[in-house]
Short mmCIF file of C-alpha atoms in Angstrom, two decimals:
data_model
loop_
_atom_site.label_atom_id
_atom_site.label_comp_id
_atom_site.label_asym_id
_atom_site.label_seq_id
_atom_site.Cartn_x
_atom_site.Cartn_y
_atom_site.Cartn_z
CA UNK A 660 62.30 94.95 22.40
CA UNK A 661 65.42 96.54 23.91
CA UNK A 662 66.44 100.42 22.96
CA UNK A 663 64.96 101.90 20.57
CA UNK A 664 65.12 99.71 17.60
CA UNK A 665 61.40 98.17 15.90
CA UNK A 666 63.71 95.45 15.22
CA UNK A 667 63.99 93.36 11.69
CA UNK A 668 60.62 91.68 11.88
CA UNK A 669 58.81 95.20 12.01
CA UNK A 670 60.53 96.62 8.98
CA UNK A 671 60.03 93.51 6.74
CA UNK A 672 56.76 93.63 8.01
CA UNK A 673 56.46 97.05 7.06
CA UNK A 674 58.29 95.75 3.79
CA UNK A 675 55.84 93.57 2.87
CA UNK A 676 52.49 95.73 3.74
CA UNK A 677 54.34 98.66 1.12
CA UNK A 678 54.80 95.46 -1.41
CA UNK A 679 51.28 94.32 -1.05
CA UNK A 680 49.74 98.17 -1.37
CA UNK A 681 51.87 98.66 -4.52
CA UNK A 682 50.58 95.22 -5.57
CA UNK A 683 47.73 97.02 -5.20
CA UNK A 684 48.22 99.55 -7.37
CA UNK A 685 49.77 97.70 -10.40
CA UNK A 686 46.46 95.39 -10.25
CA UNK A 687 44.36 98.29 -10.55
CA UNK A 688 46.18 100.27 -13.34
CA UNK A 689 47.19 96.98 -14.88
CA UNK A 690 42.85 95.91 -15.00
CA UNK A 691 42.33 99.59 -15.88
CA UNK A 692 40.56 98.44 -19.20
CA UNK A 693 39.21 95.50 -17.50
CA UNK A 694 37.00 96.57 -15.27
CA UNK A 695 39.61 97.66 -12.46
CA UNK A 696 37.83 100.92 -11.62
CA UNK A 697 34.69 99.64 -12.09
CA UNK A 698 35.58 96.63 -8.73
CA UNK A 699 36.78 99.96 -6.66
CA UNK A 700 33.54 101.67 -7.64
CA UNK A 701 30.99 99.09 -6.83
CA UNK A 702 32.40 98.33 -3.81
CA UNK A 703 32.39 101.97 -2.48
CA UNK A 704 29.09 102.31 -3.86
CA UNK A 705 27.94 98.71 -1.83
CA UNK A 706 29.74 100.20 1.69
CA UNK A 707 27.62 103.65 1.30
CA UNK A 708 23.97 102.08 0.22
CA UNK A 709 24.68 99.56 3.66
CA UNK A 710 25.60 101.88 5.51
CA UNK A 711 22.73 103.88 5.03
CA UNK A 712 20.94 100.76 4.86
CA UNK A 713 21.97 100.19 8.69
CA UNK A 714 21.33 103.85 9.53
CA UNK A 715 17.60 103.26 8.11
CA UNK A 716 16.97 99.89 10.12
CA UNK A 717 18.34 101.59 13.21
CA UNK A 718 16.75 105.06 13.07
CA UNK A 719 13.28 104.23 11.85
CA UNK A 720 10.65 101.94 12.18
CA UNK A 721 8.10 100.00 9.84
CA UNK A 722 8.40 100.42 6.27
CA UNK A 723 11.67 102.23 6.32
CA UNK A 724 13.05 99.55 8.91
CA UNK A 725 12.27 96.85 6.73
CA UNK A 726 13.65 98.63 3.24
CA UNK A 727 16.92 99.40 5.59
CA UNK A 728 16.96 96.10 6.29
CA UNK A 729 16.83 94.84 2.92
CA UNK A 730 19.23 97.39 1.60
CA UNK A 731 21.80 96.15 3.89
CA UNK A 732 21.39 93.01 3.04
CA UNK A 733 21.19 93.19 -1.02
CA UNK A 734 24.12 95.76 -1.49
CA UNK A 735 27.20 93.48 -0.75
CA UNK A 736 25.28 90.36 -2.45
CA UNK A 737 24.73 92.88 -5.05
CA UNK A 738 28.67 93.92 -5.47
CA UNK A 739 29.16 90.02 -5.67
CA UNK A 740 26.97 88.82 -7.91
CA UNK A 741 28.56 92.19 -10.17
CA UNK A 742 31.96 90.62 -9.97
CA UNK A 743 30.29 87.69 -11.00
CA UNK A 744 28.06 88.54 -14.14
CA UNK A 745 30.43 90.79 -15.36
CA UNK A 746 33.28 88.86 -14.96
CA UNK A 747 35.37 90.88 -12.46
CA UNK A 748 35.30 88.13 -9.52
CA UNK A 749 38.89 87.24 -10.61
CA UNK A 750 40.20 91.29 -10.12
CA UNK A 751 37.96 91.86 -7.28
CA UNK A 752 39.47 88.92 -5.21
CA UNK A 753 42.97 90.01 -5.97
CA UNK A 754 42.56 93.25 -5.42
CA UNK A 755 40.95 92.36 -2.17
CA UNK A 756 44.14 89.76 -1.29
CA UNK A 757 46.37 92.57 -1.76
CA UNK A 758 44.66 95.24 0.42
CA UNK A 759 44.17 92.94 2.91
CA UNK A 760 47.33 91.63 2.96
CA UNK A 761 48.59 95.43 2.83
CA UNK A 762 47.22 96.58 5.73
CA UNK A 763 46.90 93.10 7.98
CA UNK A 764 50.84 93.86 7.35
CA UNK A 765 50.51 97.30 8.20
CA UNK A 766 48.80 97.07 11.60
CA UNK A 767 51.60 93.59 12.34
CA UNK A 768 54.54 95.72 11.39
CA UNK A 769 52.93 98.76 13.81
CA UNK A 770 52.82 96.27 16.59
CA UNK A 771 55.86 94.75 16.69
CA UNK A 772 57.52 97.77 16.77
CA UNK A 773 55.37 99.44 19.92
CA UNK A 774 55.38 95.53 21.33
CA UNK A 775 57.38 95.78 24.47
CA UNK A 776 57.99 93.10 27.32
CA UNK A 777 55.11 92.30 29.63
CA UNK A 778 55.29 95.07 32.04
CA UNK A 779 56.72 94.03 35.39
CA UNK A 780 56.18 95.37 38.48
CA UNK A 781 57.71 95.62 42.47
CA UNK A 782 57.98 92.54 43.51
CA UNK A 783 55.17 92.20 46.30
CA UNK A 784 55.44 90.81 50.02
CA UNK A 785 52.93 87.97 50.47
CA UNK A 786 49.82 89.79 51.88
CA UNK A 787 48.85 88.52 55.65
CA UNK A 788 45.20 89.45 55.59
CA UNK A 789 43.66 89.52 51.99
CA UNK A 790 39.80 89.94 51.78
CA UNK A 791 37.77 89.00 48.34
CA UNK A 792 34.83 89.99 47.35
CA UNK A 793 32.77 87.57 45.28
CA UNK A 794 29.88 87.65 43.39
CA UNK A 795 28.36 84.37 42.58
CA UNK A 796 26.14 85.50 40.05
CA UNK A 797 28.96 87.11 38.03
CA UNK A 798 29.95 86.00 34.53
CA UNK A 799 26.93 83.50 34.27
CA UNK A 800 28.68 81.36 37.78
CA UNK A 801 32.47 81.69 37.39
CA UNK A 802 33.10 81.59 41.09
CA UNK A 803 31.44 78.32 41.31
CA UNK A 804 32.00 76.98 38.13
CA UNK A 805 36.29 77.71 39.10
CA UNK A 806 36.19 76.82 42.58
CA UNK A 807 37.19 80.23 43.09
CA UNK A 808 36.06 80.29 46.80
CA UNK A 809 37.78 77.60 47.58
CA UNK A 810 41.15 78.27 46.28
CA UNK A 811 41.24 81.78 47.63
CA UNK A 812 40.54 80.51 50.96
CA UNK A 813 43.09 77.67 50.34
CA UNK A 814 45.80 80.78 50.05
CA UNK A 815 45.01 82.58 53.22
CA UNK A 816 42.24 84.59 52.19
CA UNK A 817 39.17 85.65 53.15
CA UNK A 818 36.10 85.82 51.03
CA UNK A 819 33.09 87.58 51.27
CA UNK A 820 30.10 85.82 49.25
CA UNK A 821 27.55 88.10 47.57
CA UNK A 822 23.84 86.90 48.34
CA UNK A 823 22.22 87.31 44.71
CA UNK A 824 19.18 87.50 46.84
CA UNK A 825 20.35 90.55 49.06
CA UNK A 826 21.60 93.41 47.37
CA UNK A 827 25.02 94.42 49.73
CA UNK A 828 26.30 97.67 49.47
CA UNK A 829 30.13 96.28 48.38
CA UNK A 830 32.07 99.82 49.12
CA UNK A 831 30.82 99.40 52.59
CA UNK A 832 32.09 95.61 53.21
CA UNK A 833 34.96 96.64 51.79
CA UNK A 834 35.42 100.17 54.13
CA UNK A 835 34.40 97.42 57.02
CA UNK A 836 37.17 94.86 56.15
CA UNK A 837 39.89 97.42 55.81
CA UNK A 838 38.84 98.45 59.10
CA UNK A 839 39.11 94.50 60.47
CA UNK A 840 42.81 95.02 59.44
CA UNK A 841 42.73 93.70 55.91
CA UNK A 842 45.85 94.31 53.80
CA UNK A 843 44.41 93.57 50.23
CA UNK A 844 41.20 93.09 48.34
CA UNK A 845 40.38 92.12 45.58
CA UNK A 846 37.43 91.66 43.40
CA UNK A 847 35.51 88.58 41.56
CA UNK A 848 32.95 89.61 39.80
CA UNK A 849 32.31 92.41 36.78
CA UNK A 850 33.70 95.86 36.06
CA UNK A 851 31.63 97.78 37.56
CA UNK A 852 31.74 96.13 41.24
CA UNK A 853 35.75 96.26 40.76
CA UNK A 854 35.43 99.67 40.42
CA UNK A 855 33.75 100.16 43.73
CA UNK A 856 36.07 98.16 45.93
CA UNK A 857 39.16 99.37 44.20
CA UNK A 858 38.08 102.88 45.13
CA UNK A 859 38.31 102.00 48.74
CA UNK A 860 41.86 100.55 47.95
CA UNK A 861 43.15 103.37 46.30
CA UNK A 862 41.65 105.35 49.24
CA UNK A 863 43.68 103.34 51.52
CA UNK A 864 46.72 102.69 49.93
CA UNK A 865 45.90 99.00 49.37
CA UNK A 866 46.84 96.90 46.91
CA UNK A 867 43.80 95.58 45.22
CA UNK A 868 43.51 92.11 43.46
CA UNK A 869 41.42 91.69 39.46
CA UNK A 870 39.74 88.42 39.48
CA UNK A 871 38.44 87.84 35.92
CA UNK A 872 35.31 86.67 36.74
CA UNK A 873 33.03 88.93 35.22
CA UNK A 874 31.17 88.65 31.73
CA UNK A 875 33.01 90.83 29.59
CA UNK A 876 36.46 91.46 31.91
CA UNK A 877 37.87 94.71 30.05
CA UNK A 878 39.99 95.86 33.33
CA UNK A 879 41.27 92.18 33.97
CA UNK A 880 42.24 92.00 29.90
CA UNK A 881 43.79 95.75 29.91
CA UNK A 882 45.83 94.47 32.79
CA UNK A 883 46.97 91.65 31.37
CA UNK A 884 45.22 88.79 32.85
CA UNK A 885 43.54 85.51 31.97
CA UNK A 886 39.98 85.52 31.00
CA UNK A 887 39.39 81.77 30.32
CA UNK A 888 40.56 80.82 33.53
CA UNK A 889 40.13 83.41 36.43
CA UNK A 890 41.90 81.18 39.09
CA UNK A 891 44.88 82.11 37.70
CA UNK A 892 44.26 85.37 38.63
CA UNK A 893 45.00 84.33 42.78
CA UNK A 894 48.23 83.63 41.63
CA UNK A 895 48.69 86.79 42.70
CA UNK A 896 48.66 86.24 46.59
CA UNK A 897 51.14 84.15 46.46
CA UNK A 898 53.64 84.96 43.83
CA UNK A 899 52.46 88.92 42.97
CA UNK A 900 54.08 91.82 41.74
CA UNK A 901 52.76 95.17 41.93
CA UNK A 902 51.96 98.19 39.40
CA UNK A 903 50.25 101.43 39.91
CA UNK A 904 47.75 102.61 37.17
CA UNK A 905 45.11 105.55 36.85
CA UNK A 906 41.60 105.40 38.09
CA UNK A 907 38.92 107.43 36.76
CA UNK A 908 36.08 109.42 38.35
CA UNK A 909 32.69 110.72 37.75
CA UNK A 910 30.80 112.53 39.80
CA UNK A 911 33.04 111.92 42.65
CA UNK A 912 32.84 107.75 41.72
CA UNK A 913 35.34 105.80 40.31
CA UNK A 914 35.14 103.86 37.41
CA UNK A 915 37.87 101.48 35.89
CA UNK A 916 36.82 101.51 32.14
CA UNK A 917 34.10 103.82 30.67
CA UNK A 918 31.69 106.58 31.50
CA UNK A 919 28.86 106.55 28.52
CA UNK A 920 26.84 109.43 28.03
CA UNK A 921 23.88 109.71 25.07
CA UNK A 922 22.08 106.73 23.17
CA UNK A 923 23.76 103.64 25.14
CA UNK A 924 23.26 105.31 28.34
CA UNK A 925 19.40 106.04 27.55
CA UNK A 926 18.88 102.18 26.83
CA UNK A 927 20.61 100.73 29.34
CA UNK A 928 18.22 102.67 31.92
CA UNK A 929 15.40 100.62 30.92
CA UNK A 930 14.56 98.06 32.56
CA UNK A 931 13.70 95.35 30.32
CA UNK A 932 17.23 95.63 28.76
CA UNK A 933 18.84 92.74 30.87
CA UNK A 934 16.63 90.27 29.33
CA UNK A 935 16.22 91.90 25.79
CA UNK A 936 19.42 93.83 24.84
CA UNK A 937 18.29 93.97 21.28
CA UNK A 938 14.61 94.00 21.42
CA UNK A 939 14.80 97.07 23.70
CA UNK A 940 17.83 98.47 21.68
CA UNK A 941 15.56 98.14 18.58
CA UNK A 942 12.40 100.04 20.15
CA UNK A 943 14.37 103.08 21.34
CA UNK A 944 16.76 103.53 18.81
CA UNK A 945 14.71 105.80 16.46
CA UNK A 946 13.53 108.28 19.18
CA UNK A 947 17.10 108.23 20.40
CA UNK A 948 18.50 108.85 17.41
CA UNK A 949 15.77 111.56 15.95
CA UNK A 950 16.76 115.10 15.55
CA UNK A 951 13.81 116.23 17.22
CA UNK A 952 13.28 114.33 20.13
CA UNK A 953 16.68 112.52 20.91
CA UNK A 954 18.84 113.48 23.90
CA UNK A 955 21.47 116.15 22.71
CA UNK A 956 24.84 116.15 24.94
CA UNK A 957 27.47 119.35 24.91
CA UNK A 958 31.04 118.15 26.41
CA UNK A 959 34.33 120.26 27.28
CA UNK A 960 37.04 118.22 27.37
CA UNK A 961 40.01 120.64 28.50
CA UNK A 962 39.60 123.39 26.12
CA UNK A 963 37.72 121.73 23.63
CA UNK A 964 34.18 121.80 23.18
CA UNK A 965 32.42 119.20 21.66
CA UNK A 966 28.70 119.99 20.74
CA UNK A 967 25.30 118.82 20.27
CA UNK A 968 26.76 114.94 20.66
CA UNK A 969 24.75 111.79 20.37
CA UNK A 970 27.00 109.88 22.45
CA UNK A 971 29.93 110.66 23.96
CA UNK A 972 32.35 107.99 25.63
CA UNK A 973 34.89 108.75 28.53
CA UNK A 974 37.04 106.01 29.01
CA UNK A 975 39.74 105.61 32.13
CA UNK A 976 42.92 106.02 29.36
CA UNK A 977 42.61 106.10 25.80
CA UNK A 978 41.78 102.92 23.53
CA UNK A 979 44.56 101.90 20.85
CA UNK A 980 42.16 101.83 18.02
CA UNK A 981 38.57 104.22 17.67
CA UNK A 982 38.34 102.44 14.67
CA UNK A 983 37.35 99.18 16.39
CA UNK A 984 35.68 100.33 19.64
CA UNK A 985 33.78 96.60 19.59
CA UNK A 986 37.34 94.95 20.38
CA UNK A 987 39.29 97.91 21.72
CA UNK A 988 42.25 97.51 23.94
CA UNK A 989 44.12 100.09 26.04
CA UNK A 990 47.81 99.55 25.94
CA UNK A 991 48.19 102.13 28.58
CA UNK A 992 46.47 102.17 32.24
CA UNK A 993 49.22 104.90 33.43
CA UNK A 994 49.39 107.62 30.99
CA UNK A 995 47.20 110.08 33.14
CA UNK A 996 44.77 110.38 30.58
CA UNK A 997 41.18 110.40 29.93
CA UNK A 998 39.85 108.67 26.40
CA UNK A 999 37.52 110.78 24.42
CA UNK A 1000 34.49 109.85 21.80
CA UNK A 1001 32.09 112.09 20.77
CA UNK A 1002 29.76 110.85 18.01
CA UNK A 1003 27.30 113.02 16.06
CA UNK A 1004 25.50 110.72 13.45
CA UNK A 1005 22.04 113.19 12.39
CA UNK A 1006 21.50 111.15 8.74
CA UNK A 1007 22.18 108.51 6.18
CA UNK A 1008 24.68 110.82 4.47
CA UNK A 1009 26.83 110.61 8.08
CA UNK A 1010 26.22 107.30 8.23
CA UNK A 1011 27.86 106.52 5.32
CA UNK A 1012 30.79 108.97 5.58
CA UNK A 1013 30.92 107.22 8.88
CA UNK A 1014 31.17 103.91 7.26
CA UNK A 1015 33.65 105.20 4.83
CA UNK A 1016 35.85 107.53 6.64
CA UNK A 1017 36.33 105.82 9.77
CA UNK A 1018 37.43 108.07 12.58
CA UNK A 1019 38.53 110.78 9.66
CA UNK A 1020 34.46 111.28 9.94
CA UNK A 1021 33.15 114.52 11.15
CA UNK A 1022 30.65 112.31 12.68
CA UNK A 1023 33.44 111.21 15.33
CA UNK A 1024 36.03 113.06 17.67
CA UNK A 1025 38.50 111.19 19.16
CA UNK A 1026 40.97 112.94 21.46
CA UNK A 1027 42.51 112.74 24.71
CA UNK A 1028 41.99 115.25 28.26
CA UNK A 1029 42.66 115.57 31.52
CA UNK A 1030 38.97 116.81 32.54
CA UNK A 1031 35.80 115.92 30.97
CA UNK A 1032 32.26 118.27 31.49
CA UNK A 1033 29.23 116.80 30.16
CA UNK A 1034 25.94 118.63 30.06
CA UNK A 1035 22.58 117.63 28.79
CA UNK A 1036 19.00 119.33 28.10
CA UNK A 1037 17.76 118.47 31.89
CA UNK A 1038 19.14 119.03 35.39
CA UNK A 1039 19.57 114.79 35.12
CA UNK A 1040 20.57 112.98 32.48
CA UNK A 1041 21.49 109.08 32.30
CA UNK A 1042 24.74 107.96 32.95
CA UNK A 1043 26.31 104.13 32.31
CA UNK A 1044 29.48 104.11 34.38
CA UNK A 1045 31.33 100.70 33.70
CA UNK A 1046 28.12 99.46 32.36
CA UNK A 1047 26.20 100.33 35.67
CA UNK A 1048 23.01 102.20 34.65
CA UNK A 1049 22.85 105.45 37.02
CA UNK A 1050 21.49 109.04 36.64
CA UNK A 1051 23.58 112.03 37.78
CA UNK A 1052 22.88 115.75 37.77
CA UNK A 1053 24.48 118.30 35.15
CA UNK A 1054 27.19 119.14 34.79
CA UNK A 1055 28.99 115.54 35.06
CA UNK A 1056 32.32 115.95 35.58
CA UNK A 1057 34.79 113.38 34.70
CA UNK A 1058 38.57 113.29 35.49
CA UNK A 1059 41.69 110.51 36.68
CA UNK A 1060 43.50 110.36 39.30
CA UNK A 1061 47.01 109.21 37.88
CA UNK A 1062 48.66 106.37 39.52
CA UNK A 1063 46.35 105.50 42.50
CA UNK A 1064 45.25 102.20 42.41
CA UNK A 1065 47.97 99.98 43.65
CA UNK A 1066 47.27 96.84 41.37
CA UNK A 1067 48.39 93.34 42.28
CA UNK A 1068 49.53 90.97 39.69
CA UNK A 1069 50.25 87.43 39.49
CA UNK A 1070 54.02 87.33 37.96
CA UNK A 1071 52.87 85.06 35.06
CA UNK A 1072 50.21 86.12 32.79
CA UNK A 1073 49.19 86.33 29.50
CA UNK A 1074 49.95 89.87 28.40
CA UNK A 1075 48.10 92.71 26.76
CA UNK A 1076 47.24 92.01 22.92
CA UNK A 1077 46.99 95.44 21.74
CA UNK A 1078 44.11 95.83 18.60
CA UNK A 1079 46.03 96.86 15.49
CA UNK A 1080 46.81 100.75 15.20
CA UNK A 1081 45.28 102.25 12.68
CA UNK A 1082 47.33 102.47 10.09
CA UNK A 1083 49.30 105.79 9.22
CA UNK A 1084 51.65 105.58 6.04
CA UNK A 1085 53.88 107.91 6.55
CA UNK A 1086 54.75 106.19 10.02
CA UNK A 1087 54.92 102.75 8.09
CA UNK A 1088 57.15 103.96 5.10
CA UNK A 1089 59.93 105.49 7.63
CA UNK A 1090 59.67 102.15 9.74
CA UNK A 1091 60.07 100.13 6.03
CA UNK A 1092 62.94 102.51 4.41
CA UNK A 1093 63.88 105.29 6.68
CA UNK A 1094 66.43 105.09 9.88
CA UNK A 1095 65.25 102.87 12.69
CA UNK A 1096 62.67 104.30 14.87
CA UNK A 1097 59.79 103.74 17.41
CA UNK A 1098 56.37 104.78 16.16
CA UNK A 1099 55.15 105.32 19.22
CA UNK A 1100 54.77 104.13 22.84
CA UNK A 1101 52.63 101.26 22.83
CA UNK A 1102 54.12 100.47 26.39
CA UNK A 1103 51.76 96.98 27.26
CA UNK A 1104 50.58 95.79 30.32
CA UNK A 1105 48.86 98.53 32.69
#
């Protein structure tokens, strides 16, 4: 979208999202005497009891587990069969179509007037020594499964294979194959080994290649790239252009997404968590969680201090939405800023202003920094850096190094789908009736 302008789209959009909140409104008031307040109630009153329903199951075990359980189970059934019995079903669901529609709207309207071309980049010679690193384990098989080795090699590159068997140190074969006289690398495998091999690039002023062959592929997807089909991603020796974007660091390491501190970094240490994720989540959860015995976490980030934290998340660049960290995205890999969570969850009562609230909770700080200190109740504390279970000593010290990865793109890719912005009115009703405006940079791509 050229200039300034959201464009028409975003302010019907935003139009419609106003409509559909008033419609609302006028349902409510208008089923007043009908039970209106009574659908708002009950549901409010179902989102608190599973909430703490949730917090229950999680932070306790036997009797209380199992009552959680059941709590979060019978409170929406129970708002339903409400609407039901009492004959609000009719109210509820059009109350519910409205909302919905209001702020599905909302978050459309929001996007298409950040939305942006796909980011382009320099246009990129075609690289006379590339060297790939590949991990055939990665993703469940992709390299195999894509013929990844085979195409790479097809293009003029080289690839080193990972021996599953043999753990290789993957920063040194990369140092070694920038000494050889490489003049890219690249990466197919998951986050965390990207991280490692793009730190030597940076290092070296090389521009470094994102093969989406990992499990989860949050770098590859920030930048742009094709998940279902991480051939596509070689494209980019042949027909690449380049961008720069921030890496971050911890501890003097880099990292390409997130740094996790607290409850998810104390599970992932454990060693039966690769074949039980939720068994081993299950068993540790209450001690982690406790008052009394779980891990407590202080952070600074610039000048603010965030204290006594549960968890706190660092990621490389902020996410678009705290709201919904499950399927975040970062619009920006450039901005030259770290992304900050800190979560603080002690009972069911902050569970369920958790639940309610969102990231207006007092539970949850969300806010943006240049440096990040962490500091826990033992000279070592458990780290997760881009899922990679580690242990550093305190303080841990986080911070980004703008613009030093040089990142090599193929020239046709999907694009970033940014998660919908949470939703701020007062934005929305100036992009609906006021004088054309952006909302905010929500700059795709890198």
């Amino acid at each position: 979208m050229k200039g300034t302008e959201p464009g028409v789209a975003a302010r019907w959009l935003a139009r419609l999202a106003v409509l559909a909140a008033l419609g609302s409104v006028a349902v409510l008031v208008w089923a007043v005497d009908d039970g209106g307040l009574e659908v708002v109630a009950s549901a409010l009153t179902g989102l608190v009891i599973c909430a703490v329903g949730v917090w229950w199951f999680l932070a306790h075990r036997g009797v209380v587990r199992l009552l959680g359980a059941l709590l979060a189970v019978v409170a929406p059934a129970g708002v339903l069969a409400l609407y039901a019995f009492d004959g609000l079903w009719l109210t509820a669901l059009v109350l519910i179509l409205c909302w919905s529609g209001a702020l599905g709207f909302a978050r459309l309207a929001l996007r298409t007037a950040r939305a942006q071309p796909l980011r382009t980049g320099v246009v990129a010679a075609r690289p006379s020594r590339p060297v790939l690193i590949m991990n055939p384990k990665s993703g469940g098989g992709k390299v195999g499964r894509f013929g990844l080795v085979e195409k790479a090699e097809a293009l003029g590159a080289e690839v080193i294979l990972l021996d599953p068997a043999a753990p290789a140190d993957v920063a040194a074969l990369a140092r070694r194959a920038v000494a050889e006289g490489a003049d890219l690398l690249g990466v197919a495998g998951g986050d965390g080994t990207q991280a490692l091999v793009a730190a030597v690039a940076a290092d070296h002023d090389l521009p470094f290649v994102v093969i989406s062959a990992g499990t989860r592929n949050h770098f590859a997807m920030d930048l742009g790239l094709d998940r279902a089909d991480p051939a596509r991603c070689l494209d980019a020796l042949a027909d690449g252009e380049e961008i720069r974007v921030d890496l971050g660091e911890v501890a003097g390491r880099a990292f390409v997404n997130t740094v996790s501190f607290g409850v998810y970094a104390d599970v992932v240490q454990r060693p039966e968590y690769r074949d039980d994720k939720t068994g081993t989540a299950l068993q540790l959860m209450p001690d982690l969680l406790s008052p009394e015995k779980g891990r407590r976490l202080d952070a600074r980030a610039d000048g603010t201090t965030l204290a006594s934290q549960q968890a706190v998340l660092v990621s490389n660049n902020p996410y678009a939405s705290p709201d919904e960290l499950a399927a975040g995205r970062r619009p920006r890999l450039d901005d030259g800023v770290l992304g900050v969570l800190g979560i603080w969850v002690k009972d069911a009562v902050d569970a369920a202003d958790l639940a309610v609230r969102g990231s207006q909770s007092t539970g949850l700080t969300v806010l943006t920094a240049r440096r990040v200190e962490v500091t826990g109740d033992a000279e070592e504390i458990p780290v997760a850096v881009d899922g990679e279970a580690l242990r550093m000593p305190t303080p841990v010290v986080c911070t980004t190094r703008p613009g030093a990865l040089r990142v090599r793109l193929p020239r046709e890719r999907p694009g970033v789908l940014v998660s919908g912005p949470r939703v701020n009115w007062t934005e929305l009703l100036a992009l609906a009736f006021g004088r054309s405006r952006r909302t905010g940079d929500g700059r795709p791509g890198g």
